[in-house]
JSON list of C-alpha atoms in Angstrom, two decimals:
[
{"chain": "A", "resi": 1, "resn": "MET", "atom": "CA", "xyz": [2.76, -85.01, -212.76]},
{"chain": "A", "resi": 2, "resn": "SER", "atom": "CA", "xyz": [6.03, -84.19, -210.81]},
{"chain": "A", "resi": 3, "resn": "LYS", "atom": "CA", "xyz": [8.12, -86.17, -209.56]},
{"chain": "A", "resi": 4, "resn": "ASN", "atom": "CA", "xyz": [7.28, -85.34, -206.14]},
{"chain": "A", "resi": 5, "resn": "ASN", "atom": "CA", "xyz": [3.45, -85.97, -206.95]},
{"chain": "A", "resi": 6, "resn": "ALA", "atom": "CA", "xyz": [4.53, -89.47, -208.43]},
{"chain": "A", "resi": 7, "resn": "PHE", "atom": "CA", "xyz": [6.59, -90.52, -205.70]},
{"chain": "A", "resi": 8, "resn": "LEU", "atom": "CA", "xyz": [3.99, -89.49, -203.00]},
{"chain": "A", "resi": 9, "resn": "THR", "atom": "CA", "xyz": [1.08, -91.32, -205.08]},
{"chain": "A", "resi": 10, "resn": "THR", "atom": "CA", "xyz": [3.64, -94.88, -205.26]},
{"chain": "A", "resi": 11, "resn": "VAL", "atom": "CA", "xyz": [4.24, -94.55, -201.05]},
{"chain": "A", "resi": 12, "resn": "SER", "atom": "CA", "xyz": [0.16, -94.35, -200.74]},
{"chain": "A", "resi": 13, "resn": "ILE", "atom": "CA", "xyz": [-0.23, -96.80, -202.84]},
{"chain": "A", "resi": 14, "resn": "ILE", "atom": "CA", "xyz": [2.27, -98.97, -201.11]},
{"chain": "A", "resi": 15, "resn": "ILE", "atom": "CA", "xyz": [1.16, -98.30, -197.69]},
{"chain": "A", "resi": 16, "resn": "ILE", "atom": "CA", "xyz": [-2.40, -99.11, -198.68]},
{"chain": "A", "resi": 17, "resn": "PHE", "atom": "CA", "xyz": [-1.24, -102.43, -199.73]},
{"chain": "A", "resi": 18, "resn": "VAL", "atom": "CA", "xyz": [0.46, -103.04, -196.58]},
{"chain": "A", "resi": 19, "resn": "PHE", "atom": "CA", "xyz": [-2.61, -102.22, -194.55]},
{"chain": "A", "resi": 20, "resn": "LEU", "atom": "CA", "xyz": [-4.90, -104.57, -196.40]},
{"chain": "A", "resi": 21, "resn": "PHE", "atom": "CA", "xyz": [-2.45, -107.27, -196.18]},
{"chain": "A", "resi": 22, "resn": "ILE", "atom": "CA", "xyz": [-2.29, -106.57, -192.11]},
{"chain": "A", "resi": 23, "resn": "VAL", "atom": "CA", "xyz": [-6.11, -106.32, -191.97]},
{"chain": "A", "resi": 24, "resn": "TYR", "atom": "CA", "xyz": [-6.29, -109.65, -194.08]},
{"chain": "A", "resi": 25, "resn": "ALA", "atom": "CA", "xyz": [-3.48, -111.56, -191.62]},
{"chain": "A", "resi": 26, "resn": "ALA", "atom": "CA", "xyz": [-5.25, -110.56, -188.63]},
{"chain": "A", "resi": 27, "resn": "SER", "atom": "CA", "xyz": [-8.52, -111.52, -190.05]},
{"chain": "A", "resi": 28, "resn": "ASN", "atom": "CA", "xyz": [-6.96, -115.15, -191.05]},
{"chain": "A", "resi": 29, "resn": "LYS", "atom": "CA", "xyz": [-5.32, -115.57, -187.28]},
{"chain": "A", "resi": 30, "resn": "SER", "atom": "CA", "xyz": [-8.50, -114.58, -185.49]},
{"chain": "A", "resi": 31, "resn": "GLY", "atom": "CA", "xyz": [-10.42, -117.03, -188.19]},
{"chain": "A", "resi": 32, "resn": "SER", "atom": "CA", "xyz": [-8.07, -119.91, -187.07]},
{"chain": "A", "resi": 33, "resn": "SER", "atom": "CA", "xyz": [-8.15, -118.60, -183.48]},
{"chain": "A", "resi": 34, "resn": "SER", "atom": "CA", "xyz": [-12.18, -119.16, -183.81]},
{"chain": "A", "resi": 35, "resn": "LYS", "atom": "CA", "xyz": [-11.69, -122.59, -185.24]},
{"chain": "A", "resi": 36, "resn": "THR", "atom": "CA", "xyz": [-9.06, -123.73, -182.64]},
{"chain": "A", "resi": 37, "resn": "VAL", "atom": "CA", "xyz": [-11.76, -122.46, -179.91]},
{"chain": "A", "resi": 38, "resn": "GLN", "atom": "CA", "xyz": [-14.51, -124.23, -181.87]},
{"chain": "A", "resi": 39, "resn": "THR", "atom": "CA", "xyz": [-12.42, -127.72, -181.82]},
{"chain": "A", "resi": 40, "resn": "GLN", "atom": "CA", "xyz": [-11.91, -127.92, -178.11]},
{"chain": "A", "resi": 41, "resn": "LEU", "atom": "CA", "xyz": [-16.20, -128.28, -177.85]},
{"chain": "A", "resi": 42, "resn": "GLN", "atom": "CA", "xyz": [-15.60, -131.57, -180.33]},
{"chain": "A", "resi": 43, "resn": "LYS", "atom": "CA", "xyz": [-13.45, -133.35, -178.12]},
{"chain": "A", "resi": 44, "resn": "VAL", "atom": "CA", "xyz": [-13.72, -134.28, -173.69]},
{"chain": "A", "resi": 45, "resn": "LEU", "atom": "CA", "xyz": [-11.35, -132.31, -171.74]},
{"chain": "A", "resi": 46, "resn": "PRO", "atom": "CA", "xyz": [-9.66, -134.49, -168.59]},
{"chain": "A", "resi": 47, "resn": "THR", "atom": "CA", "xyz": [-11.24, -131.62, -166.57]},
{"chain": "A", "resi": 48, "resn": "ASP", "atom": "CA", "xyz": [-14.73, -131.55, -167.94]},
{"chain": "A", "resi": 49, "resn": "HIS", "atom": "CA", "xyz": [-17.50, -133.12, -166.06]},
{"chain": "A", "resi": 50, "resn": "VAL", "atom": "CA", "xyz": [-19.28, -136.00, -168.32]},
{"chain": "A", "resi": 51, "resn": "LYS", "atom": "CA", "xyz": [-22.42, -138.16, -168.39]},
{"chain": "A", "resi": 52, "resn": "TRP", "atom": "CA", "xyz": [-24.31, -140.13, -170.76]},
{"chain": "A", "resi": 53, "resn": "GLY", "atom": "CA", "xyz": [-22.50, -142.14, -173.32]},
{"chain": "A", "resi": 54, "resn": "LYS", "atom": "CA", "xyz": [-19.15, -143.02, -173.57]},
{"chain": "A", "resi": 55, "resn": "ASN", "atom": "CA", "xyz": [-18.08, -143.32, -176.82]},
{"chain": "A", "resi": 56, "resn": "GLN", "atom": "CA", "xyz": [-17.65, -139.66, -177.68]},
{"chain": "A", "resi": 57, "resn": "ASN", "atom": "CA", "xyz": [-18.72, -140.05, -181.37]},
{"chain": "A", "resi": 58, "resn": "ASN", "atom": "CA", "xyz": [-21.17, -136.69, -180.39]},
{"chain": "A", "resi": 59, "resn": "ILE", "atom": "CA", "xyz": [-20.39, -134.41, -177.59]},
{"chain": "A", "resi": 60, "resn": "LEU", "atom": "CA", "xyz": [-23.08, -132.08, -176.56]},
{"chain": "A", "resi": 61, "resn": "THR", "atom": "CA", "xyz": [-21.78, -129.22, -174.57]},
{"chain": "A", "resi": 62, "resn": "GLU", "atom": "CA", "xyz": [-24.30, -127.35, -172.06]},
{"chain": "A", "resi": 63, "resn": "PHE", "atom": "CA", "xyz": [-22.93, -124.16, -170.88]},
{"chain": "A", "resi": 64, "resn": "SER", "atom": "CA", "xyz": [-25.20, -122.98, -167.75]},
{"chain": "A", "resi": 65, "resn": "ASP", "atom": "CA", "xyz": [-25.87, -121.22, -164.56]},
{"chain": "A", "resi": 66, "resn": "PHE", "atom": "CA", "xyz": [-27.15, -122.59, -161.25]},
{"chain": "A", "resi": 67, "resn": "GLN", "atom": "CA", "xyz": [-29.25, -119.61, -161.13]},
{"chain": "A", "resi": 68, "resn": "CYS", "atom": "CA", "xyz": [-30.65, -119.83, -164.29]},
{"chain": "A", "resi": 69, "resn": "SER", "atom": "CA", "xyz": [-34.70, -120.34, -164.41]},
{"chain": "A", "resi": 70, "resn": "ALA", "atom": "CA", "xyz": [-34.14, -121.82, -167.77]},
{"chain": "A", "resi": 71, "resn": "CYS", "atom": "CA", "xyz": [-31.14, -123.68, -166.83]},
{"chain": "A", "resi": 72, "resn": "GLY", "atom": "CA", "xyz": [-33.43, -125.51, -164.14]},
{"chain": "A", "resi": 73, "resn": "SER", "atom": "CA", "xyz": [-36.29, -126.40, -166.47]},
{"chain": "A", "resi": 74, "resn": "PHE", "atom": "CA", "xyz": [-33.46, -127.98, -169.06]},
{"chain": "A", "resi": 75, "resn": "HIS", "atom": "CA", "xyz": [-32.09, -129.50, -166.23]},
{"chain": "A", "resi": 76, "resn": "GLN", "atom": "CA", "xyz": [-35.31, -131.47, -165.78]},
{"chain": "A", "resi": 77, "resn": "ILE", "atom": "CA", "xyz": [-35.94, -132.19, -169.40]},
{"chain": "A", "resi": 78, "resn": "LEU", "atom": "CA", "xyz": [-32.06, -133.76, -169.52]},
{"chain": "A", "resi": 79, "resn": "LYS", "atom": "CA", "xyz": [-32.84, -135.60, -166.53]},
{"chain": "A", "resi": 80, "resn": "THR", "atom": "CA", "xyz": [-35.70, -137.54, -168.69]},
{"chain": "A", "resi": 81, "resn": "TYR", "atom": "CA", "xyz": [-32.59, -138.65, -170.55]},
{"chain": "A", "resi": 82, "resn": "GLU", "atom": "CA", "xyz": [-30.98, -140.79, -168.03]},
{"chain": "A", "resi": 83, "resn": "ALA", "atom": "CA", "xyz": [-34.24, -142.71, -167.19]},
{"chain": "A", "resi": 84, "resn": "SER", "atom": "CA", "xyz": [-33.43, -146.01, -167.76]},
{"chain": "A", "resi": 85, "resn": "GLY", "atom": "CA", "xyz": [-35.20, -148.03, -170.70]},
{"chain": "A", "resi": 86, "resn": "SER", "atom": "CA", "xyz": [-36.71, -144.76, -172.06]},
{"chain": "A", "resi": 87, "resn": "ALA", "atom": "CA", "xyz": [-36.61, -143.68, -175.43]},
{"chain": "A", "resi": 88, "resn": "GLU", "atom": "CA", "xyz": [-34.27, -140.65, -174.50]},
{"chain": "A", "resi": 89, "resn": "SER", "atom": "CA", "xyz": [-31.77, -142.94, -172.53]},
{"chain": "A", "resi": 90, "resn": "LYS", "atom": "CA", "xyz": [-31.18, -144.57, -176.05]},
{"chain": "A", "resi": 91, "resn": "VAL", "atom": "CA", "xyz": [-30.47, -141.41, -177.50]},
{"chain": "A", "resi": 92, "resn": "ALA", "atom": "CA", "xyz": [-28.20, -140.32, -174.86]},
{"chain": "A", "resi": 93, "resn": "SER", "atom": "CA", "xyz": [-26.16, -143.82, -174.85]},
{"chain": "A", "resi": 94, "resn": "LYS", "atom": "CA", "xyz": [-25.08, -142.03, -177.86]},
{"chain": "A", "resi": 95, "resn": "ILE", "atom": "CA", "xyz": [-24.60, -138.73, -176.62]},
{"chain": "A", "resi": 96, "resn": "THR", "atom": "CA", "xyz": [-21.52, -137.45, -174.75]},
{"chain": "A", "resi": 97, "resn": "PHE", "atom": "CA", "xyz": [-22.66, -134.57, -172.49]},
{"chain": "A", "resi": 98, "resn": "VAL", "atom": "CA", "xyz": [-20.61, -132.43, -170.76]},
{"chain": "A", "resi": 99, "resn": "TYR", "atom": "CA", "xyz": [-21.62, -129.89, -168.61]},
{"chain": "A", "resi": 100, "resn": "LYS", "atom": "CA", "xyz": [-19.20, -126.25, -168.52]},
{"chain": "A", "resi": 101, "resn": "ASN", "atom": "CA", "xyz": [-20.32, -123.63, -165.96]},
{"chain": "A", "resi": 102, "resn": "PHE", "atom": "CA", "xyz": [-20.75, -120.29, -167.11]},
{"chain": "A", "resi": 103, "resn": "PRO", "atom": "CA", "xyz": [-22.99, -118.44, -164.41]},
{"chain": "A", "resi": 104, "resn": "LEU", "atom": "CA", "xyz": [-24.44, -115.01, -165.47]},
{"chain": "A", "resi": 105, "resn": "GLU", "atom": "CA", "xyz": [-23.02, -112.73, -162.37]},
{"chain": "A", "resi": 106, "resn": "THR", "atom": "CA", "xyz": [-24.84, -109.29, -163.31]},
{"chain": "A", "resi": 107, "resn": "ILE", "atom": "CA", "xyz": [-28.55, -110.64, -162.71]},
{"chain": "A", "resi": 108, "resn": "HIS", "atom": "CA", "xyz": [-27.88, -113.58, -160.80]},
{"chain": "A", "resi": 109, "resn": "LYS", "atom": "CA", "xyz": [-25.60, -112.86, -157.68]},
{"chain": "A", "resi": 110, "resn": "ASN", "atom": "CA", "xyz": [-25.62, -116.56, -156.11]},
{"chain": "A", "resi": 111, "resn": "ALA", "atom": "CA", "xyz": [-24.48, -118.24, -159.58]},
{"chain": "A", "resi": 112, "resn": "ARG", "atom": "CA", "xyz": [-20.81, -117.70, -159.13]},
{"chain": "A", "resi": 113, "resn": "VAL", "atom": "CA", "xyz": [-20.49, -119.34, -155.37]},
{"chain": "A", "resi": 114, "resn": "ALA", "atom": "CA", "xyz": [-23.46, -122.56, -156.59]},
{"chain": "A", "resi": 115, "resn": "ALA", "atom": "CA", "xyz": [-21.09, -123.11, -159.04]},
{"chain": "A", "resi": 116, "resn": "TYR", "atom": "CA", "xyz": [-17.77, -123.16, -156.95]},
{"chain": "A", "resi": 117, "resn": "ALA", "atom": "CA", "xyz": [-20.14, -125.66, -154.30]},
{"chain": "A", "resi": 118, "resn": "ALA", "atom": "CA", "xyz": [-20.54, -127.77, -157.73]},
{"chain": "A", "resi": 119, "resn": "GLU", "atom": "CA", "xyz": [-16.85, -128.24, -158.75]},
{"chain": "A", "resi": 120, "resn": "ALA", "atom": "CA", "xyz": [-15.64, -128.37, -154.78]},
{"chain": "A", "resi": 121, "resn": "ALA", "atom": "CA", "xyz": [-17.98, -131.40, -154.86]},
{"chain": "A", "resi": 122, "resn": "GLY", "atom": "CA", "xyz": [-16.76, -132.18, -157.93]},
{"chain": "A", "resi": 123, "resn": "VAL", "atom": "CA", "xyz": [-13.22, -132.82, -156.57]},
{"chain": "A", "resi": 124, "resn": "GLN", "atom": "CA", "xyz": [-14.90, -135.76, -154.08]},
{"chain": "A", "resi": 125, "resn": "GLY", "atom": "CA", "xyz": [-16.32, -137.10, -157.55]},
{"chain": "A", "resi": 126, "resn": "LYS", "atom": "CA", "xyz": [-20.17, -135.49, -156.91]},
{"chain": "A", "resi": 127, "resn": "PHE", "atom": "CA", "xyz": [-20.46, -132.86, -159.25]},
{"chain": "A", "resi": 128, "resn": "PHE", "atom": "CA", "xyz": [-23.75, -133.82, -161.09]},
{"chain": "A", "resi": 129, "resn": "GLU", "atom": "CA", "xyz": [-24.99, -134.71, -157.53]},
{"chain": "A", "resi": 130, "resn": "MET", "atom": "CA", "xyz": [-24.23, -131.65, -156.12]},
{"chain": "A", "resi": 131, "resn": "SER", "atom": "CA", "xyz": [-25.74, -130.04, -159.24]},
{"chain": "A", "resi": 132, "resn": "ASN", "atom": "CA", "xyz": [-28.99, -131.79, -158.97]},
{"chain": "A", "resi": 133, "resn": "MET", "atom": "CA", "xyz": [-29.53, -130.37, -155.53]},
{"chain": "A", "resi": 134, "resn": "LEU", "atom": "CA", "xyz": [-28.53, -127.14, -156.87]},
{"chain": "A", "resi": 135, "resn": "PHE", "atom": "CA", "xyz": [-31.02, -126.55, -159.80]},
{"chain": "A", "resi": 136, "resn": "ASP", "atom": "CA", "xyz": [-33.75, -128.66, -157.95]},
{"chain": "A", "resi": 137, "resn": "ASN", "atom": "CA", "xyz": [-33.60, -126.27, -154.74]},
{"chain": "A", "resi": 138, "resn": "GLN", "atom": "CA", "xyz": [-33.19, -123.21, -157.03]},
{"chain": "A", "resi": 139, "resn": "THR", "atom": "CA", "xyz": [-35.93, -121.00, -155.54]},
{"chain": "A", "resi": 140, "resn": "ILE", "atom": "CA", "xyz": [-34.24, -122.08, -152.13]},
{"chain": "A", "resi": 141, "resn": "TRP", "atom": "CA", "xyz": [-31.22, -120.70, -152.25]},
{"chain": "A", "resi": 142, "resn": "ALA", "atom": "CA", "xyz": [-30.98, -118.31, -155.39]},
{"chain": "A", "resi": 143, "resn": "GLU", "atom": "CA", "xyz": [-31.73, -115.19, -153.41]},
{"chain": "A", "resi": 144, "resn": "SER", "atom": "CA", "xyz": [-30.21, -116.11, -149.90]},
{"chain": "A", "resi": 145, "resn": "LYS", "atom": "CA", "xyz": [-28.01, -114.01, -148.30]},
{"chain": "A", "resi": 146, "resn": "GLU", "atom": "CA", "xyz": [-25.78, -116.86, -146.94]},
{"chain": "A", "resi": 147, "resn": "PRO", "atom": "CA", "xyz": [-26.05, -119.47, -149.68]},
{"chain": "A", "resi": 148, "resn": "ASN", "atom": "CA", "xyz": [-22.79, -120.83, -148.66]},
{"chain": "A", "resi": 149, "resn": "LYS", "atom": "CA", "xyz": [-24.12, -122.69, -145.74]},
{"chain": "A", "resi": 150, "resn": "ILE", "atom": "CA", "xyz": [-27.02, -123.93, -147.69]},
{"chain": "A", "resi": 151, "resn": "PHE", "atom": "CA", "xyz": [-24.21, -125.31, -150.33]},
{"chain": "A", "resi": 152, "resn": "LEU", "atom": "CA", "xyz": [-22.69, -126.76, -146.80]},
{"chain": "A", "resi": 153, "resn": "GLU", "atom": "CA", "xyz": [-26.23, -128.62, -146.05]},
{"chain": "A", "resi": 154, "resn": "TYR", "atom": "CA", "xyz": [-26.06, -130.32, -149.71]},
{"chain": "A", "resi": 155, "resn": "ALA", "atom": "CA", "xyz": [-22.72, -131.54, -149.24]},
{"chain": "A", "resi": 156, "resn": "THR", "atom": "CA", "xyz": [-23.87, -132.72, -145.90]},
{"chain": "A", "resi": 157, "resn": "VAL", "atom": "CA", "xyz": [-26.51, -134.34, -147.44]},
{"chain": "A", "resi": 158, "resn": "LEU", "atom": "CA", "xyz": [-23.69, -135.91, -150.16]},
{"chain": "A", "resi": 159, "resn": "GLU", "atom": "CA", "xyz": [-21.85, -137.20, -147.15]},
{"chain": "A", "resi": 160, "resn": "LEU", "atom": "CA", "xyz": [-18.80, -135.17, -148.30]},
{"chain": "A", "resi": 161, "resn": "ASP", "atom": "CA", "xyz": [-15.73, -134.76, -146.57]},
{"chain": "A", "resi": 162, "resn": "LEU", "atom": "CA", "xyz": [-16.75, -131.51, -145.20]},
{"chain": "A", "resi": 163, "resn": "PRO", "atom": "CA", "xyz": [-13.13, -129.81, -143.95]},
{"chain": "A", "resi": 164, "resn": "LYS", "atom": "CA", "xyz": [-12.42, -131.10, -147.31]},
{"chain": "A", "resi": 165, "resn": "TYR", "atom": "CA", "xyz": [-15.18, -129.64, -149.60]},
{"chain": "A", "resi": 166, "resn": "LYS", "atom": "CA", "xyz": [-14.77, -126.57, -147.20]},
{"chain": "A", "resi": 167, "resn": "LYS", "atom": "CA", "xyz": [-10.93, -125.86, -148.23]},
{"chain": "A", "resi": 168, "resn": "ASP", "atom": "CA", "xyz": [-12.24, -126.54, -152.13]},
{"chain": "A", "resi": 169, "resn": "VAL", "atom": "CA", "xyz": [-14.80, -124.39, -152.28]},
{"chain": "A", "resi": 170, "resn": "THR", "atom": "CA", "xyz": [-12.60, -121.35, -151.76]},
{"chain": "A", "resi": 171, "resn": "SER", "atom": "CA", "xyz": [-9.36, -123.18, -153.79]},
{"chain": "A", "resi": 172, "resn": "PRO", "atom": "CA", "xyz": [-7.50, -121.19, -156.38]},
{"chain": "A", "resi": 173, "resn": "GLU", "atom": "CA", "xyz": [-8.43, -124.64, -158.67]},
{"chain": "A", "resi": 174, "resn": "VAL", "atom": "CA", "xyz": [-11.79, -124.71, -158.20]},
{"chain": "A", "resi": 175, "resn": "LYS", "atom": "CA", "xyz": [-12.48, -121.06, -158.69]},
{"chain": "A", "resi": 176, "resn": "LYS", "atom": "CA", "xyz": [-10.08, -121.43, -162.30]},
{"chain": "A", "resi": 177, "resn": "ARG", "atom": "CA", "xyz": [-12.04, -124.35, -163.42]},
{"chain": "A", "resi": 178, "resn": "VAL", "atom": "CA", "xyz": [-15.20, -121.69, -162.96]},
{"chain": "A", "resi": 179, "resn": "ASP", "atom": "CA", "xyz": [-13.52, -119.36, -164.56]},
{"chain": "A", "resi": 180, "resn": "ASP", "atom": "CA", "xyz": [-11.60, -121.28, -167.56]},
{"chain": "A", "resi": 181, "resn": "ASP", "atom": "CA", "xyz": [-15.21, -122.04, -168.41]},
{"chain": "A", "resi": 182, "resn": "LEU", "atom": "CA", "xyz": [-16.70, -118.87, -168.74]},
{"chain": "A", "resi": 183, "resn": "ILE", "atom": "CA", "xyz": [-13.42, -117.78, -171.01]},
{"chain": "A", "resi": 184, "resn": "LEU", "atom": "CA", "xyz": [-14.19, -120.72, -173.22]},
{"chain": "A", "resi": 185, "resn": "GLY", "atom": "CA", "xyz": [-17.86, -119.68, -173.34]},
{"chain": "A", "resi": 186, "resn": "ASN", "atom": "CA", "xyz": [-16.94, -116.50, -174.47]},
{"chain": "A", "resi": 187, "resn": "GLN", "atom": "CA", "xyz": [-14.66, -117.32, -177.44]},
{"chain": "A", "resi": 188, "resn": "VAL", "atom": "CA", "xyz": [-17.34, -119.39, -179.07]},
{"chain": "A", "resi": 189, "resn": "GLY", "atom": "CA", "xyz": [-20.15, -116.56, -178.14]},
{"chain": "A", "resi": 190, "resn": "VAL", "atom": "CA", "xyz": [-22.38, -117.95, -175.41]},
{"chain": "A", "resi": 191, "resn": "ASN", "atom": "CA", "xyz": [-24.55, -114.83, -174.55]},
{"chain": "A", "resi": 192, "resn": "SER", "atom": "CA", "xyz": [-26.98, -116.47, -173.11]},
{"chain": "A", "resi": 193, "resn": "THR", "atom": "CA", "xyz": [-27.44, -119.59, -170.89]},
{"chain": "A", "resi": 194, "resn": "PRO", "atom": "CA", "xyz": [-28.24, -122.23, -171.43]},
{"chain": "A", "resi": 195, "resn": "SER", "atom": "CA", "xyz": [-26.13, -122.65, -174.54]},
{"chain": "A", "resi": 196, "resn": "PHE", "atom": "CA", "xyz": [-25.95, -125.73, -176.03]},
{"chain": "A", "resi": 197, "resn": "TYR", "atom": "CA", "xyz": [-23.19, -127.12, -178.68]},
{"chain": "A", "resi": 198, "resn": "LEU", "atom": "CA", "xyz": [-23.34, -130.60, -180.30]},
{"chain": "A", "resi": 199, "resn": "ASN", "atom": "CA", "xyz": [-19.75, -131.52, -181.78]},
{"chain": "A", "resi": 200, "resn": "GLY", "atom": "CA", "xyz": [-18.70, -127.59, -181.90]},
{"chain": "A", "resi": 201, "resn": "LYS", "atom": "CA", "xyz": [-21.93, -126.56, -183.69]},
{"chain": "A", "resi": 202, "resn": "LYS", "atom": "CA", "xyz": [-23.76, -124.25, -181.54]},
{"chain": "A", "resi": 203, "resn": "LEU", "atom": "CA", "xyz": [-27.96, -125.60, -181.21]},
{"chain": "A", "resi": 204, "resn": "GLU", "atom": "CA", "xyz": [-30.22, -123.57, -182.29]},
{"chain": "A", "resi": 205, "resn": "PHE", "atom": "CA", "xyz": [-33.86, -124.50, -181.69]},
{"chain": "A", "resi": 206, "resn": "ALA", "atom": "CA", "xyz": [-37.07, -122.65, -181.27]},
{"chain": "A", "resi": 207, "resn": "SER", "atom": "CA", "xyz": [-39.13, -125.22, -179.09]},
{"chain": "A", "resi": 208, "resn": "LEU", "atom": "CA", "xyz": [-38.37, -128.21, -177.02]},
{"chain": "A", "resi": 209, "resn": "ASP", "atom": "CA", "xyz": [-39.67, -130.87, -179.94]},
{"chain": "A", "resi": 210, "resn": "GLU", "atom": "CA", "xyz": [-36.72, -129.32, -181.96]},
{"chain": "A", "resi": 211, "resn": "PHE", "atom": "CA", "xyz": [-34.38, -129.70, -179.59]},
{"chain": "A", "resi": 212, "resn": "LYS", "atom": "CA", "xyz": [-34.96, -133.24, -178.86]},
{"chain": "A", "resi": 213, "resn": "LYS", "atom": "CA", "xyz": [-35.46, -133.83, -182.91]},
{"chain": "A", "resi": 214, "resn": "LEU", "atom": "CA", "xyz": [-31.51, -132.47, -183.02]},
{"chain": "A", "resi": 215, "resn": "LEU", "atom": "CA", "xyz": [-30.71, -135.08, -180.79]},
{"chain": "A", "resi": 216, "resn": "SER", "atom": "CA", "xyz": [-32.38, -137.54, -181.64]},
{"chain": "A", "resi": 217, "resn": "ASP", "atom": "CA", "xyz": [-31.09, -137.08, -185.62]},
{"chain": "A", "resi": 218, "resn": "VAL", "atom": "CA", "xyz": [-27.79, -136.69, -184.32]},
{"chain": "A", "resi": 219, "resn": "ALA", "atom": "CA", "xyz": [-28.08, -140.31, -182.37]},
{"chain": "A", "resi": 220, "resn": "LYS", "atom": "CA", "xyz": [-29.31, -142.41, -185.27]}
]
């Protein structure tokens, strides 16, 4: 082998090793980033909307879309966990529930503005009250051309400070909250709604009974 060929071979080997090292480093960095993002679902943030148990030992995070019919169905199921004295309420007392917005705008045209309405109500401490109204009346506003007028009616029923609500519903702060939820959802791999994460791990289940069992098991 000539000196030139030997030199080129050596250089090629060095380049390959450098390339492999870069790929390895990038892979580790990505894995570390993913792990960091996942841990965000293992704690309650100051901006989170929280209910059920207060000890935060077990955190159930739902990424949901107010216009999604499946989310509406699960909303009714989750409400049974809030019925005082029920078996489900005992489970709920040991789980902290966190709601996060994940409006699927490409298929649900009013989902994002509905999220804004809930967040604006949340500024006045009535996020879940507005959420209940949005889900319970989903078929009324879902295809409306003027959903904000309907949401204003809900704000009136909830006795919100209407001038403040009108200001907050279009505020950068409210929009950022929804955007932040969307970013986090995309980072952890949410691709449909509702998606549930229990202590940072995505729940996989094929039936409602399986879902309930997963919650019961962690609450024992």
